[in-house]
Amino acid sequence: PTNPLSSLLYIIGRDRNGFLQMSPDTLKKNISTYLNEFRLVADAIDILDAQIINIGVDFEIAVLPNFSKEAVLKNCIGKLIEYFNIENFQIEESILISDLNNLIFNVTGVLSVTNIKIKNLSRPIGTRVYANNTYNIPANTKKGILFTPPGGIFELKYPNSDIRGTAV
């Protein structure tokens, strides 16, 4: 921020594939021009890019004996894909690990959730390209809540690859 007394407005855009991307400077200038019409003389607004934090989820479950492990895992991954849909997230929204645990536990056939791990993805993996922002997930998880950095947003970019589950 250039002005310590200003209000901060973080923005983010999406590309044609629906992935998060930094907004162009032209858009920031247009927003600034628009907001200028409605602000008081003493008001200042800094328009900044939101920081994209790409994440992945690894989890492990125990499955009830009379259920197919593969089918239960598929249903769990489907629930997580719905949860991590980017349209469900906002800038600076935290992730509650207990919500993920509850979401997986409530899938039919799950006996228990034995492990959930969220990891930061910041380097290309094969053909998958992620934002270059590294983020220390364990250091920013407190009391089961994963906090974003100021102006940050979590994105699970490639759900079919970034969510991995195992059943025991």
PDB file of C-alpha atoms in Angstrom:
ATOM      1  CA  PRO A   1       0.000   0.000   0.000  1.00  0.00           C
ATOM      2  CA  THR A   2       1.225   3.462  -0.852  1.00  0.00           C
ATOM      3  CA  ASN A   3      -0.839   5.356   1.725  1.00  0.00           C
ATOM      4  CA  PRO A   4      -0.926   4.075   5.324  1.00  0.00           C
ATOM      5  CA  LEU A   5      -4.251   5.861   5.941  1.00  0.00           C
ATOM      6  CA  SER A   6      -6.024   4.446   2.911  1.00  0.00           C
ATOM      7  CA  SER A   7      -8.546   1.653   2.686  1.00  0.00           C
ATOM      8  CA  LEU A   8      -7.273  -1.429   0.884  1.00  0.00           C
ATOM      9  CA  LEU A   9      -9.354  -2.994  -1.856  1.00  0.00           C
ATOM     10  CA  TYR A  10      -8.069  -6.350  -3.083  1.00  0.00           C
ATOM     11  CA  ILE A  11      -9.266  -7.620  -6.447  1.00  0.00           C
ATOM     12  CA  ILE A  12      -8.762 -10.782  -8.454  1.00  0.00           C
ATOM     13  CA  GLY A  13      -9.828 -11.917 -11.902  1.00  0.00           C
ATOM     14  CA  ARG A  14     -10.460 -15.196 -13.651  1.00  0.00           C
ATOM     15  CA  ASP A  15      -9.207 -16.345 -17.027  1.00  0.00           C
ATOM     16  CA  ARG A  16     -11.274 -18.055 -19.712  1.00  0.00           C
ATOM     17  CA  ASN A  17     -10.715 -21.431 -17.995  1.00  0.00           C
ATOM     18  CA  GLY A  18     -12.046 -20.110 -14.681  1.00  0.00           C
ATOM     19  CA  PHE A  19      -8.622 -20.066 -12.975  1.00  0.00           C
ATOM     20  CA  LEU A  20      -7.697 -17.101 -10.784  1.00  0.00           C
ATOM     21  CA  GLN A  21      -5.343 -14.541 -12.248  1.00  0.00           C
ATOM     22  CA  MET A  22      -4.082 -11.071 -11.443  1.00  0.00           C
ATOM     23  CA  SER A  23      -6.323  -8.302 -12.731  1.00  0.00           C
ATOM     24  CA  PRO A  24      -4.959  -5.992 -15.426  1.00  0.00           C
ATOM     25  CA  ASP A  25      -3.887  -2.463 -14.496  1.00  0.00           C
ATOM     26  CA  THR A  26      -6.577  -1.065 -16.794  1.00  0.00           C
ATOM     27  CA  LEU A  27      -9.272  -2.664 -14.651  1.00  0.00           C
ATOM     28  CA  LYS A  28      -7.723  -1.220 -11.489  1.00  0.00           C
ATOM     29  CA  LYS A  29      -7.638   2.222 -13.071  1.00  0.00           C
ATOM     30  CA  ASN A  30     -11.281   1.920 -14.166  1.00  0.00           C
ATOM     31  CA  ILE A  31     -12.366   0.837 -10.666  1.00  0.00           C
ATOM     32  CA  SER A  32     -10.408   3.733  -9.180  1.00  0.00           C
ATOM     33  CA  THR A  33     -12.067   6.198 -11.566  1.00  0.00           C
ATOM     34  CA  TYR A  34     -15.506   4.811 -10.738  1.00  0.00           C
ATOM     35  CA  LEU A  35     -14.958   4.854  -6.960  1.00  0.00           C
ATOM     36  CA  ASN A  36     -13.518   8.369  -7.137  1.00  0.00           C
ATOM     37  CA  GLU A  37     -17.021   9.662  -7.939  1.00  0.00           C
ATOM     38  CA  PHE A  38     -18.384   8.376  -4.615  1.00  0.00           C
ATOM     39  CA  ARG A  39     -15.582   8.943  -2.116  1.00  0.00           C
ATOM     40  CA  LEU A  40     -15.105  11.872   0.236  1.00  0.00           C
ATOM     41  CA  VAL A  41     -12.191  14.228  -0.395  1.00  0.00           C
ATOM     42  CA  ALA A  42     -10.227  12.819   2.563  1.00  0.00           C
ATOM     43  CA  ASP A  43     -10.835   9.179   1.585  1.00  0.00           C
ATOM     44  CA  ALA A  44      -8.131   7.177  -0.130  1.00  0.00           C
ATOM     45  CA  ILE A  45      -8.449   3.712  -1.622  1.00  0.00           C
ATOM     46  CA  ASP A  46      -5.519   1.558  -2.709  1.00  0.00           C
ATOM     47  CA  ILE A  47      -6.528  -1.113  -5.218  1.00  0.00           C
ATOM     48  CA  LEU A  48      -4.237  -4.129  -4.950  1.00  0.00           C
ATOM     49  CA  ASP A  49      -3.950  -7.586  -6.459  1.00  0.00           C
ATOM     50  CA  ALA A  50      -5.039 -10.443  -4.232  1.00  0.00           C
ATOM     51  CA  GLN A  51      -2.370 -13.056  -3.565  1.00  0.00           C
ATOM     52  CA  ILE A  52      -3.282 -16.465  -5.005  1.00  0.00           C
ATOM     53  CA  ILE A  53      -2.344 -19.396  -2.766  1.00  0.00           C
ATOM     54  CA  ASN A  54      -2.698 -22.678  -4.645  1.00  0.00           C
ATOM     55  CA  ILE A  55      -3.377 -25.642  -2.389  1.00  0.00           C
ATOM     56  CA  GLY A  56      -3.829 -29.384  -2.519  1.00  0.00           C
ATOM     57  CA  VAL A  57      -5.512 -31.767  -0.093  1.00  0.00           C
ATOM     58  CA  ASP A  58      -4.357 -35.221   0.964  1.00  0.00           C
ATOM     59  CA  PHE A  59      -6.651 -37.241   3.191  1.00  0.00           C
ATOM     60  CA  GLU A  60      -6.958 -40.729   4.593  1.00  0.00           C
ATOM     61  CA  ILE A  61     -10.158 -42.464   5.643  1.00  0.00           C
ATOM     62  CA  ALA A  62     -11.248 -45.740   7.147  1.00  0.00           C
ATOM     63  CA  VAL A  63     -14.133 -47.319   5.236  1.00  0.00           C
ATOM     64  CA  LEU A  64     -16.912 -49.446   6.683  1.00  0.00           C
ATOM     65  CA  PRO A  65     -16.382 -53.161   5.880  1.00  0.00           C
ATOM     66  CA  ASN A  66     -19.420 -53.578   3.594  1.00  0.00           C
ATOM     67  CA  PHE A  67     -18.562 -50.628   1.305  1.00  0.00           C
ATOM     68  CA  SER A  68     -16.281 -50.370  -1.707  1.00  0.00           C
ATOM     69  CA  LYS A  69     -13.181 -48.333  -0.867  1.00  0.00           C
ATOM     70  CA  GLU A  70     -12.962 -46.953  -4.407  1.00  0.00           C
ATOM     71  CA  ALA A  71     -16.600 -45.813  -4.464  1.00  0.00           C
ATOM     72  CA  VAL A  72     -16.380 -44.159  -1.044  1.00  0.00           C
ATOM     73  CA  LEU A  73     -13.119 -42.401  -1.991  1.00  0.00           C
ATOM     74  CA  LYS A  74     -14.707 -41.149  -5.213  1.00  0.00           C
ATOM     75  CA  ASN A  75     -17.660 -39.725  -3.254  1.00  0.00           C
ATOM     76  CA  CYS A  76     -15.315 -38.041  -0.745  1.00  0.00           C
ATOM     77  CA  ILE A  77     -13.289 -36.455  -3.544  1.00  0.00           C
ATOM     78  CA  GLY A  78     -16.521 -35.293  -5.196  1.00  0.00           C
ATOM     79  CA  LYS A  79     -17.612 -33.566  -1.963  1.00  0.00           C
ATOM     80  CA  LEU A  80     -14.218 -31.861  -1.643  1.00  0.00           C
ATOM     81  CA  ILE A  81     -14.359 -30.702  -5.264  1.00  0.00           C
ATOM     82  CA  GLU A  82     -17.740 -29.078  -4.548  1.00  0.00           C
ATOM     83  CA  TYR A  83     -16.411 -27.482  -1.363  1.00  0.00           C
ATOM     84  CA  PHE A  84     -13.304 -26.037  -3.041  1.00  0.00           C
ATOM     85  CA  ASN A  85     -15.161 -24.633  -6.058  1.00  0.00           C
ATOM     86  CA  ILE A  86     -13.594 -21.183  -6.455  1.00  0.00           C
ATOM     87  CA  GLU A  87     -17.037 -19.578  -6.546  1.00  0.00           C
ATOM     88  CA  ASN A  88     -17.428 -20.595  -2.879  1.00  0.00           C
ATOM     89  CA  PHE A  89     -14.315 -18.674  -1.766  1.00  0.00           C
ATOM     90  CA  GLN A  90     -13.630 -15.028  -1.080  1.00  0.00           C
ATOM     91  CA  ILE A  91     -10.475 -13.036  -0.525  1.00  0.00           C
ATOM     92  CA  GLU A  92      -9.115 -13.577   3.016  1.00  0.00           C
ATOM     93  CA  GLU A  93     -11.501 -16.485   3.686  1.00  0.00           C
ATOM     94  CA  SER A  94     -10.027 -19.059   6.048  1.00  0.00           C
ATOM     95  CA  ILE A  95     -10.392 -22.825   5.791  1.00  0.00           C
ATOM     96  CA  LEU A  96     -11.657 -24.703   8.832  1.00  0.00           C
ATOM     97  CA  ILE A  97     -10.071 -28.139   8.946  1.00  0.00           C
ATOM     98  CA  SER A  98     -13.048 -29.367  10.988  1.00  0.00           C
ATOM     99  CA  ASP A  99     -15.344 -28.457   8.058  1.00  0.00           C
ATOM    100  CA  LEU A 100     -13.280 -30.691   5.770  1.00  0.00           C
ATOM    101  CA  ASN A 101     -13.254 -33.448   8.375  1.00  0.00           C
ATOM    102  CA  ASN A 102     -17.035 -33.194   8.801  1.00  0.00           C
ATOM    103  CA  LEU A 103     -17.627 -33.080   5.035  1.00  0.00           C
ATOM    104  CA  ILE A 104     -15.647 -36.281   4.488  1.00  0.00           C
ATOM    105  CA  PHE A 105     -17.003 -38.025   7.594  1.00  0.00           C
ATOM    106  CA  ASN A 106     -20.605 -37.497   6.421  1.00  0.00           C
ATOM    107  CA  VAL A 107     -20.032 -39.382   3.168  1.00  0.00           C
ATOM    108  CA  THR A 108     -21.865 -42.713   3.281  1.00  0.00           C
ATOM    109  CA  GLY A 109     -19.436 -45.541   4.005  1.00  0.00           C
ATOM    110  CA  VAL A 110     -16.823 -43.496   5.873  1.00  0.00           C
ATOM    111  CA  LEU A 111     -16.028 -44.981   9.264  1.00  0.00           C
ATOM    112  CA  SER A 112     -13.497 -42.309  10.266  1.00  0.00           C
ATOM    113  CA  VAL A 113     -11.215 -39.623   8.887  1.00  0.00           C
ATOM    114  CA  THR A 114      -7.720 -40.546   9.993  1.00  0.00           C
ATOM    115  CA  ASN A 115      -5.754 -37.701   8.410  1.00  0.00           C
ATOM    116  CA  ILE A 116      -6.242 -34.465   6.468  1.00  0.00           C
ATOM    117  CA  LYS A 117      -3.305 -32.466   5.170  1.00  0.00           C
ATOM    118  CA  ILE A 118      -3.435 -29.246   3.171  1.00  0.00           C
ATOM    119  CA  LYS A 119      -0.307 -28.422   1.199  1.00  0.00           C
ATOM    120  CA  ASN A 120       0.871 -25.411  -0.785  1.00  0.00           C
ATOM    121  CA  LEU A 121       1.454 -25.956  -4.497  1.00  0.00           C
ATOM    122  CA  SER A 122       3.678 -23.324  -6.086  1.00  0.00           C
ATOM    123  CA  ARG A 123       5.782 -25.007  -8.746  1.00  0.00           C
ATOM    124  CA  PRO A 124       4.810 -26.523 -12.072  1.00  0.00           C
ATOM    125  CA  ILE A 125       3.972 -30.211 -11.821  1.00  0.00           C
ATOM    126  CA  GLY A 126       3.953 -31.753 -15.277  1.00  0.00           C
ATOM    127  CA  THR A 127       1.588 -29.619 -17.344  1.00  0.00           C
ATOM    128  CA  ARG A 128      -0.078 -28.077 -14.295  1.00  0.00           C
ATOM    129  CA  VAL A 129       1.083 -24.519 -13.600  1.00  0.00           C
ATOM    130  CA  TYR A 130       0.453 -22.828 -10.259  1.00  0.00           C
ATOM    131  CA  ALA A 131       0.909 -19.308  -8.879  1.00  0.00           C
ATOM    132  CA  ASN A 132       4.477 -18.662  -7.705  1.00  0.00           C
ATOM    133  CA  ASN A 133       3.359 -17.773  -4.182  1.00  0.00           C
ATOM    134  CA  THR A 134       4.778 -20.029  -1.499  1.00  0.00           C
ATOM    135  CA  TYR A 135       2.886 -20.176   1.778  1.00  0.00           C
ATOM    136  CA  ASN A 136       3.785 -21.985   4.980  1.00  0.00           C
ATOM    137  CA  ILE A 137       0.582 -23.925   5.706  1.00  0.00           C
ATOM    138  CA  PRO A 138       1.590 -25.374   9.130  1.00  0.00           C
ATOM    139  CA  ALA A 139       2.784 -21.980  10.420  1.00  0.00           C
ATOM    140  CA  ASN A 140      -0.508 -20.351   9.398  1.00  0.00           C
ATOM    141  CA  THR A 141      -2.784 -23.041  10.829  1.00  0.00           C
ATOM    142  CA  LYS A 142      -3.898 -22.273  14.349  1.00  0.00           C
ATOM    143  CA  LYS A 143      -6.490 -24.209  16.342  1.00  0.00           C
ATOM    144  CA  GLY A 144      -7.617 -26.041  13.211  1.00  0.00           C
ATOM    145  CA  ILE A 145      -8.066 -22.894  11.100  1.00  0.00           C
ATOM    146  CA  LEU A 146      -5.907 -22.216   8.036  1.00  0.00           C
ATOM    147  CA  PHE A 147      -5.594 -18.447   7.664  1.00  0.00           C
ATOM    148  CA  THR A 148      -4.836 -16.631   4.424  1.00  0.00           C
ATOM    149  CA  PRO A 149      -2.241 -13.891   4.190  1.00  0.00           C
ATOM    150  CA  PRO A 150      -3.673 -10.346   4.061  1.00  0.00           C
ATOM    151  CA  GLY A 151      -5.344  -9.990   0.686  1.00  0.00           C
ATOM    152  CA  GLY A 152      -4.876 -13.680  -0.102  1.00  0.00           C
ATOM    153  CA  ILE A 153      -7.246 -16.243  -1.564  1.00  0.00           C
ATOM    154  CA  PHE A 154      -6.974 -20.023  -1.614  1.00  0.00           C
ATOM    155  CA  GLU A 155      -7.432 -21.826  -4.921  1.00  0.00           C
ATOM    156  CA  LEU A 156      -7.578 -25.553  -5.491  1.00  0.00           C
ATOM    157  CA  LYS A 157      -6.748 -25.190  -9.169  1.00  0.00           C
ATOM    158  CA  TYR A 158      -6.801 -28.750 -10.521  1.00  0.00           C
ATOM    159  CA  PRO A 159      -9.227 -30.677  -8.303  1.00  0.00           C
ATOM    160  CA  ASN A 160      -8.839 -33.994 -10.114  1.00  0.00           C
ATOM    161  CA  SER A 161      -5.098 -33.943  -9.411  1.00  0.00           C
ATOM    162  CA  ASP A 162      -4.769 -31.797  -6.298  1.00  0.00           C
ATOM    163  CA  ILE A 163      -7.110 -33.866  -4.108  1.00  0.00           C
ATOM    164  CA  ARG A 164      -5.680 -37.240  -3.184  1.00  0.00           C
ATOM    165  CA  GLY A 165      -7.328 -39.712  -0.890  1.00  0.00           C
ATOM    166  CA  THR A 166      -6.464 -43.107   0.484  1.00  0.00           C
ATOM    167  CA  ALA A 167      -8.686 -45.650   2.187  1.00  0.00           C
ATOM    168  CA  VAL A 168      -7.656 -48.183   4.795  1.00  0.00           C
TER     169      VAL A 168
END
